[in-house]
Each structure stands twice: as C-alpha cells, then as structure tokens.
PDB file of N, CA, C and O in Angstrom:
ATOM      1  N   UNK A 497      79.135  85.966 -42.351  1.00 56.00           N
ATOM      2  CA  UNK A 497      79.242  85.382 -42.800  1.00 56.00           C
ATOM      3  C   UNK A 497      79.238  84.178 -44.271  1.00 56.00           C
ATOM      4  O   UNK A 497      78.348  84.514 -44.505  1.00 56.00           O
ATOM      5  N   UNK A 498      80.013  84.260 -44.817  1.00 63.00           N
ATOM      6  CA  UNK A 498      79.157  83.912 -46.514  1.00 63.00           C
ATOM      7  C   UNK A 498      79.200  82.663 -46.468  1.00 63.00           C
ATOM      8  O   UNK A 498      79.833  82.155 -46.076  1.00 63.00           O
ATOM      9  N   UNK A 499      78.388  82.714 -47.817  1.00 71.00           N
ATOM     10  CA  UNK A 499      78.452  80.991 -47.949  1.00 71.00           C
ATOM     11  C   UNK A 499      79.072  80.977 -49.742  1.00 71.00           C
ATOM     12  O   UNK A 499      78.490  82.081 -50.598  1.00 71.00           O
ATOM     13  N   UNK A 500      79.193  80.286 -50.060  1.00 68.00           N
ATOM     14  CA  UNK A 500      79.714  79.769 -51.546  1.00 68.00           C
ATOM     15  C   UNK A 500      79.483  78.458 -51.859  1.00 68.00           C
ATOM     16  O   UNK A 500      79.279  77.447 -51.316  1.00 68.00           O
ATOM     17  N   UNK A 501      79.386  78.084 -53.159  1.00 66.00           N
ATOM     18  CA  UNK A 501      79.105  76.859 -53.978  1.00 66.00           C
ATOM     19  C   UNK A 501      80.139  77.040 -55.424  1.00 66.00           C
ATOM     20  O   UNK A 501      80.242  77.504 -55.544  1.00 66.00           O
ATOM     21  N   UNK A 502      80.825  75.647 -54.958  1.00 70.00           N
ATOM     22  CA  UNK A 502      81.308  75.334 -56.435  1.00 70.00           C
ATOM     23  C   UNK A 502      80.862  74.272 -57.243  1.00 70.00           C
ATOM     24  O   UNK A 502      79.774  73.352 -56.773  1.00 70.00           O
ATOM     25  N   UNK A 503      80.624  74.525 -58.653  1.00 65.00           N
ATOM     26  CA  UNK A 503      79.818  73.623 -59.195  1.00 65.00           C
ATOM     27  C   UNK A 503      80.568  73.195 -60.561  1.00 65.00           C
ATOM     28  O   UNK A 503      81.591  74.373 -61.112  1.00 65.00           O
ATOM     29  N   UNK A 504      80.369  71.808 -60.282  1.00 67.00           N
ATOM     30  CA  UNK A 504      81.520  71.126 -61.319  1.00 67.00           C
ATOM     31  C   UNK A 504      80.975  71.341 -62.848  1.00 67.00           C
ATOM     32  O   UNK A 504      80.053  70.178 -62.815  1.00 67.00           O
ATOM     33  N   UNK A 505      80.845  71.278 -63.614  1.00 67.00           N
ATOM     34  CA  UNK A 505      80.092  71.554 -65.146  1.00 67.00           C
ATOM     35  C   UNK A 505      81.540  70.539 -66.245  1.00 67.00           C
ATOM     36  O   UNK A 505      82.762  70.674 -66.313  1.00 67.00           O
ATOM     37  N   UNK A 506      80.901  69.189 -66.249  1.00 64.00           N
ATOM     38  CA  UNK A 506      81.316  68.327 -67.395  1.00 64.00           C
ATOM     39  C   UNK A 506      81.144  68.246 -68.713  1.00 64.00           C
ATOM     40  O   UNK A 506      79.892  68.184 -68.735  1.00 64.00           O
ATOM     41  N   UNK A 507      81.856  68.197 -69.886  1.00 70.00           N
ATOM     42  CA  UNK A 507      81.445  68.438 -71.082  1.00 70.00           C
ATOM     43  C   UNK A 507      80.585  67.111 -71.255  1.00 70.00           C
ATOM     44  O   UNK A 507      80.153  66.896 -72.442  1.00 70.00           O
ATOM     45  N   UNK A 508      81.367  65.631 -70.653  1.00 67.00           N
ATOM     46  CA  UNK A 508      81.191  64.842 -70.892  1.00 67.00           C
ATOM     47  C   UNK A 508      80.689  63.439 -69.946  1.00 67.00           C
ATOM     48  O   UNK A 508      81.455  63.679 -68.972  1.00 67.00           O
ATOM     49  N   UNK A 509      79.984  62.915 -69.641  1.00 63.00           N
ATOM     50  CA  UNK A 509      79.967  62.273 -68.488  1.00 63.00           C
ATOM     51  C   UNK A 509      81.559  61.669 -67.749  1.00 63.00           C
ATOM     52  O   UNK A 509      81.754  61.348 -68.778  1.00 63.00           O
ATOM     53  N   UNK A 510      81.755  61.555 -66.554  1.00 66.00           N
ATOM     54  CA  UNK A 510      82.510  61.002 -65.713  1.00 66.00           C
ATOM     55  C   UNK A 510      82.162  59.111 -66.223  1.00 66.00           C
ATOM     56  O   UNK A 510      81.365  58.663 -66.542  1.00 66.00           O
ATOM     57  N   UNK A 511      83.881  58.998 -67.008  1.00 72.00           N
ATOM     58  CA  UNK A 511      83.102  57.271 -67.400  1.00 72.00           C
ATOM     59  C   UNK A 511      83.105  56.024 -66.300  1.00 72.00           C
ATOM     60  O   UNK A 511      83.072  56.684 -64.918  1.00 72.00           O
ATOM     61  N   UNK A 512      82.020  54.763 -66.380  1.00 75.00           N
ATOM     62  CA  UNK A 512      81.760  54.228 -65.526  1.00 75.00           C
ATOM     63  C   UNK A 512      82.687  53.609 -64.883  1.00 75.00           C
ATOM     64  O   UNK A 512      82.434  52.743 -63.356  1.00 75.00           O
ATOM     65  N   UNK A 513      84.022  53.183 -65.487  1.00 77.00           N
ATOM     66  CA  UNK A 513      84.770  52.721 -65.206  1.00 77.00           C
ATOM     67  C   UNK A 513      86.404  53.779 -65.199  1.00 77.00           C
ATOM     68  O   UNK A 513      86.615  54.159 -65.711  1.00 77.00           O
ATOM     69  N   UNK A 514      87.054  53.819 -63.871  1.00 79.00           N
ATOM     70  CA  UNK A 514      88.418  54.682 -63.766  1.00 79.00           C
ATOM     71  C   UNK A 514      89.281  54.090 -62.914  1.00 79.00           C
ATOM     72  O   UNK A 514      88.758  53.750 -61.851  1.00 79.00           O
ATOM     73  N   UNK A 515      90.686  54.019 -63.571  1.00 81.00           N
ATOM     74  CA  UNK A 515      91.791  53.368 -62.310  1.00 81.00           C
ATOM     75  C   UNK A 515      92.954  54.643 -62.271  1.00 81.00           C
ATOM     76  O   UNK A 515      92.748  55.236 -63.210  1.00 81.00           O
ATOM     77  N   UNK A 516      93.648  54.627 -61.513  1.00 81.00           N
ATOM     78  CA  UNK A 516      94.922  55.483 -61.219  1.00 81.00           C
ATOM     79  C   UNK A 516      95.312  54.740 -60.281  1.00 81.00           C
ATOM     80  O   UNK A 516      95.169  53.800 -59.616  1.00 81.00           O
ATOM     81  N   UNK A 517      97.225  54.435 -60.460  1.00 81.00           N
ATOM     82  CA  UNK A 517      98.186  54.338 -60.210  1.00 81.00           C
ATOM     83  C   UNK A 517      99.160  54.930 -59.570  1.00 81.00           C
ATOM     84  O   UNK A 517      99.417  55.952 -60.122  1.00 81.00           O
ATOM     85  N   UNK A 518     100.003  55.125 -58.742  1.00 84.00           N
ATOM     86  CA  UNK A 518     101.283  56.056 -58.041  1.00 84.00           C
ATOM     87  C   UNK A 518     101.428  54.951 -57.300  1.00 84.00           C
ATOM     88  O   UNK A 518     101.628  54.805 -56.155  1.00 84.00           O
ATOM     89  N   UNK A 519     102.478  55.139 -57.936  1.00 83.00           N
ATOM     90  CA  UNK A 519     103.829  53.496 -56.537  1.00 83.00           C
ATOM     91  C   UNK A 519     103.216  52.501 -56.339  1.00 83.00           C
ATOM     92  O   UNK A 519     102.084  51.570 -57.674  1.00 83.00           O
ATOM     93  N   UNK A 520     102.967  52.146 -54.949  1.00 80.00           N
ATOM     94  CA  UNK A 520     101.828  50.948 -54.949  1.00 80.00           C
ATOM     95  C   UNK A 520     100.448  51.401 -55.039  1.00 80.00           C
ATOM     96  O   UNK A 520      99.925  50.216 -54.741  1.00 80.00           O
ATOM     97  N   UNK A 521     100.158  52.412 -54.801  1.00 82.00           N
ATOM     98  CA  UNK A 521      99.411  52.563 -54.363  1.00 82.00           C
ATOM     99  C   UNK A 521      98.075  52.532 -55.635  1.00 82.00           C
ATOM    100  O   UNK A 521      98.029  53.279 -57.049  1.00 82.00           O
ATOM    101  N   UNK A 522      96.671  52.098 -55.728  1.00 80.00           N
ATOM    102  CA  UNK A 522      95.847  52.476 -56.957  1.00 80.00           C
ATOM    103  C   UNK A 522      94.240  52.441 -56.212  1.00 80.00           C
ATOM    104  O   UNK A 522      93.631  52.326 -54.842  1.00 80.00           O
ATOM    105  N   UNK A 523      93.774  53.272 -56.891  1.00 82.00           N
ATOM    106  CA  UNK A 523      92.610  53.873 -56.825  1.00 82.00           C
ATOM    107  C   UNK A 523      92.016  53.829 -57.666  1.00 82.00           C
ATOM    108  O   UNK A 523      92.040  53.363 -59.100  1.00 82.00           O
ATOM    109  N   UNK A 524      90.650  52.884 -57.920  1.00 81.00           N
ATOM    110  CA  UNK A 524      89.548  52.057 -58.429  1.00 81.00           C
ATOM    111  C   UNK A 524      88.352  52.893 -58.816  1.00 81.00           C
ATOM    112  O   UNK A 524      87.945  53.008 -57.234  1.00 81.00           O
ATOM    113  N   UNK A 525      87.441  53.168 -59.753  1.00 83.00           N
ATOM    114  CA  UNK A 525      86.170  53.593 -59.124  1.00 83.00           C
ATOM    115  C   UNK A 525      85.535  53.468 -59.901  1.00 83.00           C
ATOM    116  O   UNK A 525      85.593  53.191 -61.607  1.00 83.00           O
ATOM    117  N   UNK A 526      84.391  52.635 -59.722  1.00 83.00           N
ATOM    118  CA  UNK A 526      83.155  51.915 -60.876  1.00 83.00           C
ATOM    119  C   UNK A 526      81.957  52.332 -60.277  1.00 83.00           C
ATOM    120  O   UNK A 526      81.527  52.850 -59.346  1.00 83.00           O
ATOM    121  N   UNK A 527      80.908  52.493 -61.469  1.00 82.00           N
ATOM    122  CA  UNK A 527      79.925  52.336 -60.891  1.00 82.00           C
ATOM    123  C   UNK A 527      78.899  51.427 -61.846  1.00 82.00           C
ATOM    124  O   UNK A 527      78.958  51.390 -62.889  1.00 82.00           O
ATOM    125  N   UNK A 528      78.245  51.383 -60.462  1.00 81.00           N
ATOM    126  CA  UNK A 528      77.044  50.373 -60.993  1.00 81.00           C
ATOM    127  C   UNK A 528      75.952  50.058 -60.697  1.00 81.00           C
ATOM    128  O   UNK A 528      75.110  51.183 -59.977  1.00 81.00           O
ATOM    129  N   UNK A 529      74.690  49.742 -61.714  1.00 81.00           N
ATOM    130  CA  UNK A 529      73.282  50.294 -61.379  1.00 81.00           C
ATOM    131  C   UNK A 529      72.735  49.184 -60.672  1.00 81.00           C
ATOM    132  O   UNK A 529      72.990  47.627 -60.848  1.00 81.00           O
ATOM    133  N   UNK A 530      72.016  49.350 -59.157  1.00 83.00           N
ATOM    134  CA  UNK A 530      70.643  48.053 -59.199  1.00 83.00           C
ATOM    135  C   UNK A 530      69.365  48.436 -59.576  1.00 83.00           C
ATOM    136  O   UNK A 530      69.097  49.550 -59.099  1.00 83.00           O
ATOM    137  N   UNK A 531      69.162  47.657 -59.878  1.00 83.00           N
ATOM    138  CA  UNK A 531      67.377  47.820 -60.628  1.00 83.00           C
ATOM    139  C   UNK A 531      66.294  46.802 -59.219  1.00 83.00           C
ATOM    140  O   UNK A 531      66.955  46.251 -58.947  1.00 83.00           O
ATOM    141  N   UNK A 532      65.592  47.664 -58.686  1.00 83.00           N
ATOM    142  CA  UNK A 532      64.385  47.261 -58.105  1.00 83.00           C
ATOM    143  C   UNK A 532      63.291  47.189 -58.431  1.00 83.00           C
ATOM    144  O   UNK A 532      62.586  47.417 -59.468  1.00 83.00           O
ATOM    145  N   UNK A 533      62.311  46.209 -57.649  1.00 86.00           N
ATOM    146  CA  UNK A 533      60.908  45.830 -58.235  1.00 86.00           C
ATOM    147  C   UNK A 533      59.660  46.776 -57.171  1.00 86.00           C
ATOM    148  O   UNK A 533      58.821  47.155 -58.280  1.00 86.00           O
ATOM    149  N   UNK A 534      60.414  46.882 -56.281  1.00 86.00           N
ATOM    150  CA  UNK A 534      59.502  47.411 -54.940  1.00 86.00           C
ATOM    151  C   UNK A 534      59.603  48.543 -54.964  1.00 86.00           C
ATOM    152  O   UNK A 534      60.803  49.031 -55.269  1.00 86.00           O
ATOM    153  N   UNK A 535      58.768  49.620 -54.150  1.00 81.00           N
ATOM    154  CA  UNK A 535      59.089  51.079 -53.645  1.00 81.00           C
ATOM    155  C   UNK A 535      59.965  50.761 -52.937  1.00 81.00           C
ATOM    156  O   UNK A 535      61.313  51.268 -52.275  1.00 81.00           O
ATOM    157  N   UNK A 536      59.983  49.802 -52.017  1.00 84.00           N
ATOM    158  CA  UNK A 536      61.082  49.670 -50.809  1.00 84.00           C
ATOM    159  C   UNK A 536      61.336  47.764 -50.895  1.00 84.00           C
ATOM    160  O   UNK A 536      60.697  47.052 -50.693  1.00 84.00           O
ATOM    161  N   UNK A 537      62.873  48.435 -50.735  1.00 86.00           N
ATOM    162  CA  UNK A 537      63.639  46.469 -51.459  1.00 86.00           C
ATOM    163  C   UNK A 537      64.840  46.873 -50.716  1.00 86.00           C
ATOM    164  O   UNK A 537      65.680  47.415 -50.335  1.00 86.00           O
ATOM    165  N   UNK A 538      65.633  45.516 -49.974  1.00 87.00           N
ATOM    166  CA  UNK A 538      66.905  45.707 -49.511  1.00 87.00           C
ATOM    167  C   UNK A 538      67.455  44.750 -50.719  1.00 87.00           C
ATOM    168  O   UNK A 538      66.804  43.733 -50.591  1.00 87.00           O
ATOM    169  N   UNK A 539      68.539  44.691 -50.557  1.00 87.00           N
ATOM    170  CA  UNK A 539      69.270  44.026 -51.649  1.00 87.00           C
ATOM    171  C   UNK A 539      71.043  44.171 -50.830  1.00 87.00           C
ATOM    172  O   UNK A 539      71.563  45.034 -50.833  1.00 87.00           O
ATOM    173  N   UNK A 540      71.652  42.594 -50.887  1.00 90.00           N
ATOM    174  CA  UNK A 540      72.253  42.237 -50.159  1.00 90.00           C
ATOM    175  C   UNK A 540      73.696  42.922 -51.537  1.00 90.00           C
ATOM    176  O   UNK A 540      73.626  42.183 -52.621  1.00 90.00           O
ATOM    177  N   UNK A 541      74.509  44.079 -51.149  1.00 88.00           N
ATOM    178  CA  UNK A 541      75.567  44.088 -52.440  1.00 88.00           C
ATOM    179  C   UNK A 541      77.003  43.099 -52.230  1.00 88.00           C
ATOM    180  O   UNK A 541      78.204  43.505 -52.793  1.00 88.00           O
ATOM    181  N   UNK A 542      77.100  42.386 -50.947  1.00 91.00           N
ATOM    182  CA  UNK A 542      78.178  42.252 -50.308  1.00 91.00           C
ATOM    183  C   UNK A 542      79.241  41.148 -51.495  1.00 91.00           C
ATOM    184  O   UNK A 542      80.164  41.679 -52.103  1.00 91.00           O
ATOM    185  N   UNK A 543      77.969  40.594 -52.146  1.00 93.00           N
ATOM    186  CA  UNK A 543      78.995  39.730 -53.400  1.00 93.00           C
ATOM    187  C   UNK A 543      79.296  40.592 -54.269  1.00 93.00           C
ATOM    188  O   UNK A 543      80.430  40.154 -54.881  1.00 93.00           O
ATOM    189  N   UNK A 544      79.131  41.222 -54.609  1.00 89.00           N
ATOM    190  CA  UNK A 544      79.187  41.974 -56.203  1.00 89.00           C
ATOM    191  C   UNK A 544      80.193  42.908 -55.877  1.00 89.00           C
ATOM    192  O   UNK A 544      81.248  43.357 -56.387  1.00 89.00           O
ATOM    193  N   UNK A 545      80.059  43.637 -54.907  1.00 88.00           N
ATOM    194  CA  UNK A 545      81.515  44.834 -54.417  1.00 88.00           C
ATOM    195  C   UNK A 545      82.951  43.744 -54.014  1.00 88.00           C
ATOM    196  O   UNK A 545      84.113  43.989 -54.119  1.00 88.00           O
ATOM    197  N   UNK A 546      82.187  42.628 -53.159  1.00 89.00           N
ATOM    198  CA  UNK A 546      83.606  41.570 -52.899  1.00 89.00           C
ATOM    199  C   UNK A 546      84.236  41.289 -54.777  1.00 89.00           C
ATOM    200  O   UNK A 546      85.719  40.865 -54.346  1.00 89.00           O
ATOM    201  N   UNK A 547      83.801  40.705 -55.627  1.00 88.00           N
ATOM    202  CA  UNK A 547      83.709  40.550 -57.272  1.00 88.00           C
ATOM    203  C   UNK A 547      84.766  41.553 -57.010  1.00 88.00           C
ATOM    204  O   UNK A 547      86.104  41.348 -57.883  1.00 88.00           O
ATOM    205  N   UNK A 548      84.380  43.120 -56.922  1.00 84.00           N
ATOM    206  CA  UNK A 548      85.245  43.739 -57.885  1.00 84.00           C
ATOM    207  C   UNK A 548      86.084  44.389 -56.811  1.00 84.00           C
ATOM    208  O   UNK A 548      87.230  44.110 -57.948  1.00 84.00           O
ATOM    209  N   UNK A 549      86.471  44.102 -56.074  1.00 85.00           N
ATOM    210  CA  UNK A 549      87.445  43.707 -55.159  1.00 85.00           C
ATOM    211  C   UNK A 549      88.860  42.869 -55.455  1.00 85.00           C
ATOM    212  O   UNK A 549      89.940  42.745 -55.872  1.00 85.00           O
ATOM    213  N   UNK A 550      88.128  41.703 -55.780  1.00 88.00           N
ATOM    214  CA  UNK A 550      88.989  40.126 -55.967  1.00 88.00           C
ATOM    215  C   UNK A 550      90.185  40.052 -57.773  1.00 88.00           C
ATOM    216  O   UNK A 550      90.883  39.928 -57.830  1.00 88.00           O
ATOM    217  N   UNK A 551      88.960  40.983 -58.212  1.00 85.00           N
ATOM    218  CA  UNK A 551      89.292  41.490 -59.606  1.00 85.00           C
ATOM    219  C   UNK A 551      91.037  42.330 -59.554  1.00 85.00           C
ATOM    220  O   UNK A 551      91.625  41.997 -60.557  1.00 85.00           O
ATOM    221  N   UNK A 552      91.170  42.720 -58.403  1.00 78.00           N
ATOM    222  CA  UNK A 552      92.105  43.319 -58.413  1.00 78.00           C
ATOM    223  C   UNK A 552      93.208  43.411 -57.509  1.00 78.00           C
ATOM    224  O   UNK A 552      94.279  43.379 -57.384  1.00 78.00           O
ATOM    225  N   UNK A 553      92.839  41.750 -57.301  1.00 78.00           N
ATOM    226  CA  UNK A 553      93.500  40.847 -56.206  1.00 78.00           C
ATOM    227  C   UNK A 553      94.240  41.921 -54.855  1.00 78.00           C
ATOM    228  O   UNK A 553      95.431  41.907 -54.731  1.00 78.00           O
ATOM    229  N   UNK A 554      93.275  42.939 -54.178  1.00 77.00           N
ATOM    230  CA  UNK A 554      93.593  43.390 -52.975  1.00 77.00           C
ATOM    231  C   UNK A 554      93.985  42.900 -51.891  1.00 77.00           C
ATOM    232  O   UNK A 554      93.002  42.258 -51.500  1.00 77.00           O
ATOM    233  N   UNK A 555      95.113  43.255 -51.329  1.00 79.00           N
ATOM    234  CA  UNK A 555      95.214  42.306 -49.653  1.00 79.00           C
ATOM    235  C   UNK A 555      94.825  43.166 -48.528  1.00 79.00           C
ATOM    236  O   UNK A 555      94.372  42.759 -47.694  1.00 79.00           O
ATOM    237  N   UNK A 556      94.894  44.949 -48.962  1.00 84.00           N
ATOM    238  CA  UNK A 556      94.291  45.691 -47.910  1.00 84.00           C
ATOM    239  C   UNK A 556      94.265  47.253 -48.762  1.00 84.00           C
ATOM    240  O   UNK A 556      94.812  47.263 -49.145  1.00 84.00           O
ATOM    241  N   UNK A 557      92.973  47.840 -47.656  1.00 85.00           N
ATOM    242  CA  UNK A 557      92.594  48.771 -48.565  1.00 85.00           C
ATOM    243  C   UNK A 557      91.595  48.764 -47.994  1.00 85.00           C
ATOM    244  O   UNK A 557      90.971  48.476 -46.677  1.00 85.00           O
ATOM    245  N   UNK A 558      90.828  50.120 -48.221  1.00 87.00           N
ATOM    246  CA  UNK A 558      89.338  50.479 -47.970  1.00 87.00           C
ATOM    247  C   UNK A 558      88.440  51.038 -49.206  1.00 87.00           C
ATOM    248  O   UNK A 558      89.044  50.781 -50.266  1.00 87.00           O
ATOM    249  N   UNK A 559      87.182  50.530 -49.038  1.00 87.00           N
ATOM    250  CA  UNK A 559      85.876  50.298 -50.237  1.00 87.00           C
ATOM    251  C   UNK A 559      85.384  51.342 -49.656  1.00 87.00           C
ATOM    252  O   UNK A 559      84.871  50.881 -48.075  1.00 87.00           O
ATOM    253  N   UNK A 560      83.988  52.312 -50.515  1.00 86.00           N
ATOM    254  CA  UNK A 560      83.747  53.349 -50.421  1.00 86.00           C
ATOM    255  C   UNK A 560      83.018  53.352 -50.863  1.00 86.00           C
ATOM    256  O   UNK A 560      82.556  53.212 -52.531  1.00 86.00           O
ATOM    257  N   UNK A 561      81.373  53.265 -50.812  1.00 85.00           N
ATOM    258  CA  UNK A 561      80.484  53.319 -51.743  1.00 85.00           C
ATOM    259  C   UNK A 561      79.525  53.936 -51.043  1.00 85.00           C
ATOM    260  O   UNK A 561      78.706  54.496 -49.802  1.00 85.00           O
ATOM    261  N   UNK A 562      78.585  55.171 -52.150  1.00 81.00           N
ATOM    262  CA  UNK A 562      77.523  55.739 -52.058  1.00 81.00           C
ATOM    263  C   UNK A 562      76.421  55.842 -52.837  1.00 81.00           C
ATOM    264  O   UNK A 562      76.829  55.357 -54.039  1.00 81.00           O
ATOM    265  N   UNK A 563      75.780  56.214 -52.514  1.00 79.00           N
ATOM    266  CA  UNK A 563      74.442  56.207 -53.849  1.00 79.00           C
ATOM    267  C   UNK A 563      74.324  57.780 -54.185  1.00 79.00           C
ATOM    268  O   UNK A 563      74.234  58.798 -53.655  1.00 79.00           O
ATOM    269  N   UNK A 564      74.326  57.520 -55.618  1.00 73.00           N
ATOM    270  CA  UNK A 564      73.485  58.958 -55.854  1.00 73.00           C
ATOM    271  C   UNK A 564      72.276  59.563 -56.101  1.00 73.00           C
ATOM    272  O   UNK A 564      72.142  60.746 -56.954  1.00 73.00           O
ATOM    273  N   UNK A 565      71.049  58.845 -55.037  1.00 68.00           N
ATOM    274  CA  UNK A 565      70.283  58.995 -55.462  1.00 68.00           C
ATOM    275  C   UNK A 565      69.643  58.948 -53.682  1.00 68.00           C
ATOM    276  O   UNK A 565      70.241  58.955 -52.741  1.00 68.00           O
ATOM    277  N   UNK A 566      68.863  60.264 -53.398  1.00 63.00           N
ATOM    278  CA  UNK A 566      68.676  60.349 -52.656  1.00 63.00           C
ATOM    279  C   UNK A 566      68.230  59.664 -51.360  1.00 63.00           C
ATOM    280  O   UNK A 566      68.015  59.808 -50.089  1.00 63.00           O
ATOM    281  N   UNK A 567      67.266  58.868 -52.544  1.00 69.00           N
ATOM    282  CA  UNK A 567      66.415  58.317 -51.292  1.00 69.00           C
ATOM    283  C   UNK A 567      67.086  56.424 -51.333  1.00 69.00           C
ATOM    284  O   UNK A 567      66.411  55.517 -50.482  1.00 69.00           O
ATOM    285  N   UNK A 568      68.173  56.453 -50.722  1.00 71.00           N
ATOM    286  CA  UNK A 568      69.033  55.107 -50.887  1.00 71.00           C
ATOM    287  C   UNK A 568      69.810  55.530 -49.430  1.00 71.00           C
ATOM    288  O   UNK A 568      70.292  56.302 -49.501  1.00 71.00           O
ATOM    289  N   UNK A 569      69.904  54.231 -48.796  1.00 72.00           N
ATOM    290  CA  UNK A 569      70.810  53.850 -48.070  1.00 72.00           C
ATOM    291  C   UNK A 569      71.979  52.642 -48.227  1.00 72.00           C
ATOM    292  O   UNK A 569      71.336  51.635 -48.738  1.00 72.00           O
ATOM    293  N   UNK A 570      73.246  52.940 -47.276  1.00 68.00           N
ATOM    294  CA  UNK A 570      73.873  51.854 -47.257  1.00 68.00           C
ATOM    295  C   UNK A 570      74.678  51.573 -46.407  1.00 68.00           C
ATOM    296  O   UNK A 570      74.363  52.596 -45.117  1.00 68.00           O
TER     297      UNK A 570
END
C-alpha cells in the first residue's frame, strides 16, 4: 500500500472573507479569531455565528465551523 500527501502552497494567505454564487447557491467563508484569557475556557459562539447567517438572510442551509488549532474543540 502506498502513501502520499498533498501540500498546497499559497503565494499569499487565503482571504479572511470569501463568497461565491452559483445560481441560487451561495457559499461564504469567513475567518474570525477568538481571544481567550485562560488556559481552559469555554466560549459560546452561537450569537457570533448567527449574526453571520443573518447578514446573508439565509433561510435554509448548513453552517460548518472548524478550528485551525489542534487544542480547540467545537
């Protein structure tokens, strides 16, 4: 069994906000930073995520959230 990896090298960082439309489908990506004061901290992101959804007047869809840091859980 062979193993391989794919690496993407970018000349400039991905934009913090990106949107694309294809007919009635809209895809929106946004990066935001959550600052913490403690080593272990629980932060409710519900209002922040819902505000992003409300900006686009979305009535049906899917929100996916992921952490770019290995010590965070969502």
